[in-house]
XYZ file of C-alpha atoms in Angstrom:
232
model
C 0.000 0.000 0.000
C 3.112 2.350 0.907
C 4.895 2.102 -2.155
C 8.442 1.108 -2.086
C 10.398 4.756 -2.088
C 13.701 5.284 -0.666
C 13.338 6.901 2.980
C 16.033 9.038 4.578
C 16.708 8.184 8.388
C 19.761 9.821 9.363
C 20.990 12.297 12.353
C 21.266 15.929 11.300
C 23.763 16.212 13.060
C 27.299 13.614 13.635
C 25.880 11.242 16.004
C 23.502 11.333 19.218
C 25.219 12.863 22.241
C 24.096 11.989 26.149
C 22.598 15.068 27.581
C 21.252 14.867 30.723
C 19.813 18.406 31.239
C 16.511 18.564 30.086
C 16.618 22.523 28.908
C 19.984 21.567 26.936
C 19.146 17.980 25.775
C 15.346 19.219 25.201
C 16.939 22.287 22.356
C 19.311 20.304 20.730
C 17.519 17.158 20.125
C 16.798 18.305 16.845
C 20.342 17.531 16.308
C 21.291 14.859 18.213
C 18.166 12.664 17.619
C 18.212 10.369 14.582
C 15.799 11.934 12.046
C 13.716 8.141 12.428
C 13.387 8.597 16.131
C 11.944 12.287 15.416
C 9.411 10.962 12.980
C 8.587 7.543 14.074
C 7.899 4.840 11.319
C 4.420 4.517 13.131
C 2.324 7.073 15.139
C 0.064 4.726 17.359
C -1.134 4.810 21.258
C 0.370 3.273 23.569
C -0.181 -1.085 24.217
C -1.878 -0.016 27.840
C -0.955 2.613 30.238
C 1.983 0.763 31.678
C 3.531 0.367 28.307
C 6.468 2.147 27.212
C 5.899 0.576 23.476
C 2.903 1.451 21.124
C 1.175 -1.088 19.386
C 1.782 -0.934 15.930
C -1.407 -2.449 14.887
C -3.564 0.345 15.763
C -0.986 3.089 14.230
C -2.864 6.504 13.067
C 0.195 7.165 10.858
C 2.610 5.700 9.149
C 5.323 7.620 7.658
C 6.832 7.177 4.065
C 9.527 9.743 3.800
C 11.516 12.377 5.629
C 13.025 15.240 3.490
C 16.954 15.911 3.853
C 15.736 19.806 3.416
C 15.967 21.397 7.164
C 16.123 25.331 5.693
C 13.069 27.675 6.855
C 12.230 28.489 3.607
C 12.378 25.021 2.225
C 10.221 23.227 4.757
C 7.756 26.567 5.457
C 5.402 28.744 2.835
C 2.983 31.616 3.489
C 2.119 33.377 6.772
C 3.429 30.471 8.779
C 7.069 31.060 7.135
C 6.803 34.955 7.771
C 5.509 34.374 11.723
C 8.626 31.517 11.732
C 11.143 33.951 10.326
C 10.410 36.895 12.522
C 10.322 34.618 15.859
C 13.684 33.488 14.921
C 12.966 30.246 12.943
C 16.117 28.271 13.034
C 15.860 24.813 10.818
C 12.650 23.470 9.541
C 12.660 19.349 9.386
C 10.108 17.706 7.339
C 8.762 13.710 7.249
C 5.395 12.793 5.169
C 2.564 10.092 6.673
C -0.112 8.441 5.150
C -2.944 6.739 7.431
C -4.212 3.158 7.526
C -6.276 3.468 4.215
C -3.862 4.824 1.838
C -6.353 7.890 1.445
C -4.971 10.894 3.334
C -1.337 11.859 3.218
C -0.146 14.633 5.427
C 3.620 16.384 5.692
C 4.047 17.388 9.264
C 6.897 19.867 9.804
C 9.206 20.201 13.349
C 10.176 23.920 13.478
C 13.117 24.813 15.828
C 12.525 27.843 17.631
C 14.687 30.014 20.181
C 14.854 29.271 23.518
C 11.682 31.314 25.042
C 8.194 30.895 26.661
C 7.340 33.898 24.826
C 8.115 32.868 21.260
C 6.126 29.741 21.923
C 3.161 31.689 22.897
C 3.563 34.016 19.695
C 3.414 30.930 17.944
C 0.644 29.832 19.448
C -1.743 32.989 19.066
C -0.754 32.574 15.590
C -1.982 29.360 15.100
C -4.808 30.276 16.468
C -5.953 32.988 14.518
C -5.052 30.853 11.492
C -7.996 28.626 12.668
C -10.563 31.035 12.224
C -9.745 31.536 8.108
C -12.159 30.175 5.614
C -8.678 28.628 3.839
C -5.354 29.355 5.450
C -2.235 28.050 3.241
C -0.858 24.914 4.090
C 1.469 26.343 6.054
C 3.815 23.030 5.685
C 5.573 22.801 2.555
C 4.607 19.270 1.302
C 6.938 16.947 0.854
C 6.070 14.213 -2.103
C 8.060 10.723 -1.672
C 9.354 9.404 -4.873
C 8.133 5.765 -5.808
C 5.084 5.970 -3.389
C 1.414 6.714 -3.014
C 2.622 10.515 -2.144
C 5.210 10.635 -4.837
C 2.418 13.114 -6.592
C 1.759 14.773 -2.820
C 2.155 18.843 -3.924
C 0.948 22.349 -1.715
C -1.396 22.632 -4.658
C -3.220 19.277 -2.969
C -3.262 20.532 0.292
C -6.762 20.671 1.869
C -6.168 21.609 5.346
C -3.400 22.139 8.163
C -3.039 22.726 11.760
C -0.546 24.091 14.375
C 0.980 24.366 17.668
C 3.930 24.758 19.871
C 5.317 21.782 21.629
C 3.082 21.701 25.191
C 6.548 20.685 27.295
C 8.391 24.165 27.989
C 12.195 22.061 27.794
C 11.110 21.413 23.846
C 11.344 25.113 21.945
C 9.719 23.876 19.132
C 6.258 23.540 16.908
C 4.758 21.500 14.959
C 2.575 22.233 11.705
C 1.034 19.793 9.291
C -0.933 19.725 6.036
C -3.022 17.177 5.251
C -4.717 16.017 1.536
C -6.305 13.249 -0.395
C -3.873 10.401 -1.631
C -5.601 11.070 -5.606
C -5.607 14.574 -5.179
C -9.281 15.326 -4.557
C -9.582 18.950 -4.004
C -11.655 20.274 -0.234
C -13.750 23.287 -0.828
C -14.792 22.948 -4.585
C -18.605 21.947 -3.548
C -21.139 21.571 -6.346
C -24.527 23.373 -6.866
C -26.092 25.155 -3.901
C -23.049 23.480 -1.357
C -20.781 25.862 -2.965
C -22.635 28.701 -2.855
C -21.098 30.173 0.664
C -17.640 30.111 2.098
C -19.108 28.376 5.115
C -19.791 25.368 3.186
C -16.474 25.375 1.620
C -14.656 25.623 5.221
C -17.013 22.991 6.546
C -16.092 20.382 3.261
C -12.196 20.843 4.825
C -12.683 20.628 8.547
C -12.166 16.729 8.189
C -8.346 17.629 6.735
C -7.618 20.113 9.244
C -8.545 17.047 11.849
C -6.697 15.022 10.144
C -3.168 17.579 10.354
C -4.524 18.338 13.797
C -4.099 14.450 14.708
C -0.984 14.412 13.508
C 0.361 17.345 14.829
C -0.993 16.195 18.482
C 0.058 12.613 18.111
C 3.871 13.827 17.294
C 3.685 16.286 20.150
C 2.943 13.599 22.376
C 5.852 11.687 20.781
C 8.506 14.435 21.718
C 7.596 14.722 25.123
C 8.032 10.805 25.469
C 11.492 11.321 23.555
C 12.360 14.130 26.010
C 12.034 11.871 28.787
C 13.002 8.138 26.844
C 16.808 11.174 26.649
C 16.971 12.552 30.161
C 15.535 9.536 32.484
C-alpha cells in the first residue's frame, strides 16, 4: 500500500550525544536525535498505560519519507514562514505520513525555535488565529516521496493544516502539518447550492484540518516521550 520509495533516516547532526539536562538535551535534540526517532515509522497509542511501546497495529500514521531539506524556507510557505522567520525560525525538518487506508497523506513539519516561553506563545496565538480563516495556506511545505502513493503529494493538494507549539516548555519547538487526499481530490470545490457560501467550503475541509490536527498532536505527544526516553 506504501509504495516502495527510498526513505532518509539519518541524524542531522554527527551522532547522538548523552545530555542529561533537560533545557539543553530538550533544544538540541533536533540535532542529536536520529531523524527516524523524530518521525517515528508509526504514530500509534500506547499497548496499555503501563507500556512504554505502542502497538503498531492500531498506528494513526505511518510515515513514508523524511526530506533531507531542514532550511526555513524550504520546509515553510505563506504566513506560517513569515511568523517563523520573525520569531527566529532556526531549521525546519520535514517527514510525510499516510494513514491506515492509503487515502490521506499529510507532511508534518518540526520547526526549531529560540529558547523562550514567549516565542512559543507568539506561535501559538498565531496558530490560532489561522484557525478562524475560511482557507489558510498549508502552512507546511509538502513533501512528495518518490516511488510511493505521495510521490504526486504537492501544496497545490493541500486541503487543510493545523498548528501548535510543543506543550513541554524544555522542547522550543512547533509543529505544523498539512493534510490532503492520496488522488488529489480537491476540499472546498462543492457543487450546486453546497458551494454557494464560504461556510460550506470551510465545513467540506474541517475533516483535513482534523486530520493535520491528529498528527500534529500525536507527534507532540511523541517528543515529550522522547524528552524523557533522553533525560531519564
Amino acid at each position: 500500500m506504501l509504495g516502495g520509495g527510498a526513505l532518509t533516516a539519518h541524524a542531522f547532526s554527527n551522532h547522538s550525544q548523552n545530555i542529561a539536562n533537560r533545557t539543553e538535551y530538550g533544544a538540541s535534540m533536533w540535532r542529536n536525535e536520529p531523524a527516524d526517532k523524530l518521525f517515528p515509522d508509526t504514530l500509534a497509542p500506547r499497548e496499555d498505560s503501563q507500556s512504554e511501546g505502542t502497538d503498531r497495529e492500531r498506528a494513526q500514521w505511518h510515515r513514508i519519507g523524511i526530506s533531507e531539506q531542514t532550511g526555513c524556507a524550504d520546509g515553510l510557505s505563506g504566513a506560517t514562514a513569515t511568523e517563523a522567520e520573525k520569531l527566529g525560525c532556526k531549521a525546519v525538518l520535514r517527514a510525510t505520513y499516510v494513514d491506515p487506508t492509503g487515502n490521506t497523506v499529510a507532511t508534518a513539519a518540526l520547526v526549531v525555535l529560540p529558547k523562550s516561553d514567549s516565542v512559543k506563545t507568539e506561535m501559538n496565538t498565531f496558530f490560532d488565529a489561522e484557525k478562524d480563516k475560511d482557507n489558510p495556506g498549508p502552512g507546511v511545505k509538502a513533501y512528495g516521496v518518490p516511488g510511493t502513493i505521495a510521490a504526486r503529494w504537492s501544496d497545490a493538494r493541500a486541503n487543510g493544516s493545523a498548528g501548535r507549539s510543543v506543550t513541554d516548555l524544555y522542547l522550543p519547538y512547533a509543529l505544523v502539518a498539512s493534510a490532503g487526499a492520496v488522488d488529489g481530490r480537491k476540499a472546498g470545490e462543492l457543487p450546486g447550492e453546497w458551494g454557494r457560501y464560504s461556510l460550506d467550503a470551510k465545513q467540506d475541509r474541517a475533516p483535513w484540518r482534523g486530520a493535520a490536527d491528529g498528527l500534529v498532536d500525536a507527534l507532540n505527544l511523541h517528543l515529550m516521550d522522547l524528552l524523557t526516553e533522553g533525560t531519564s
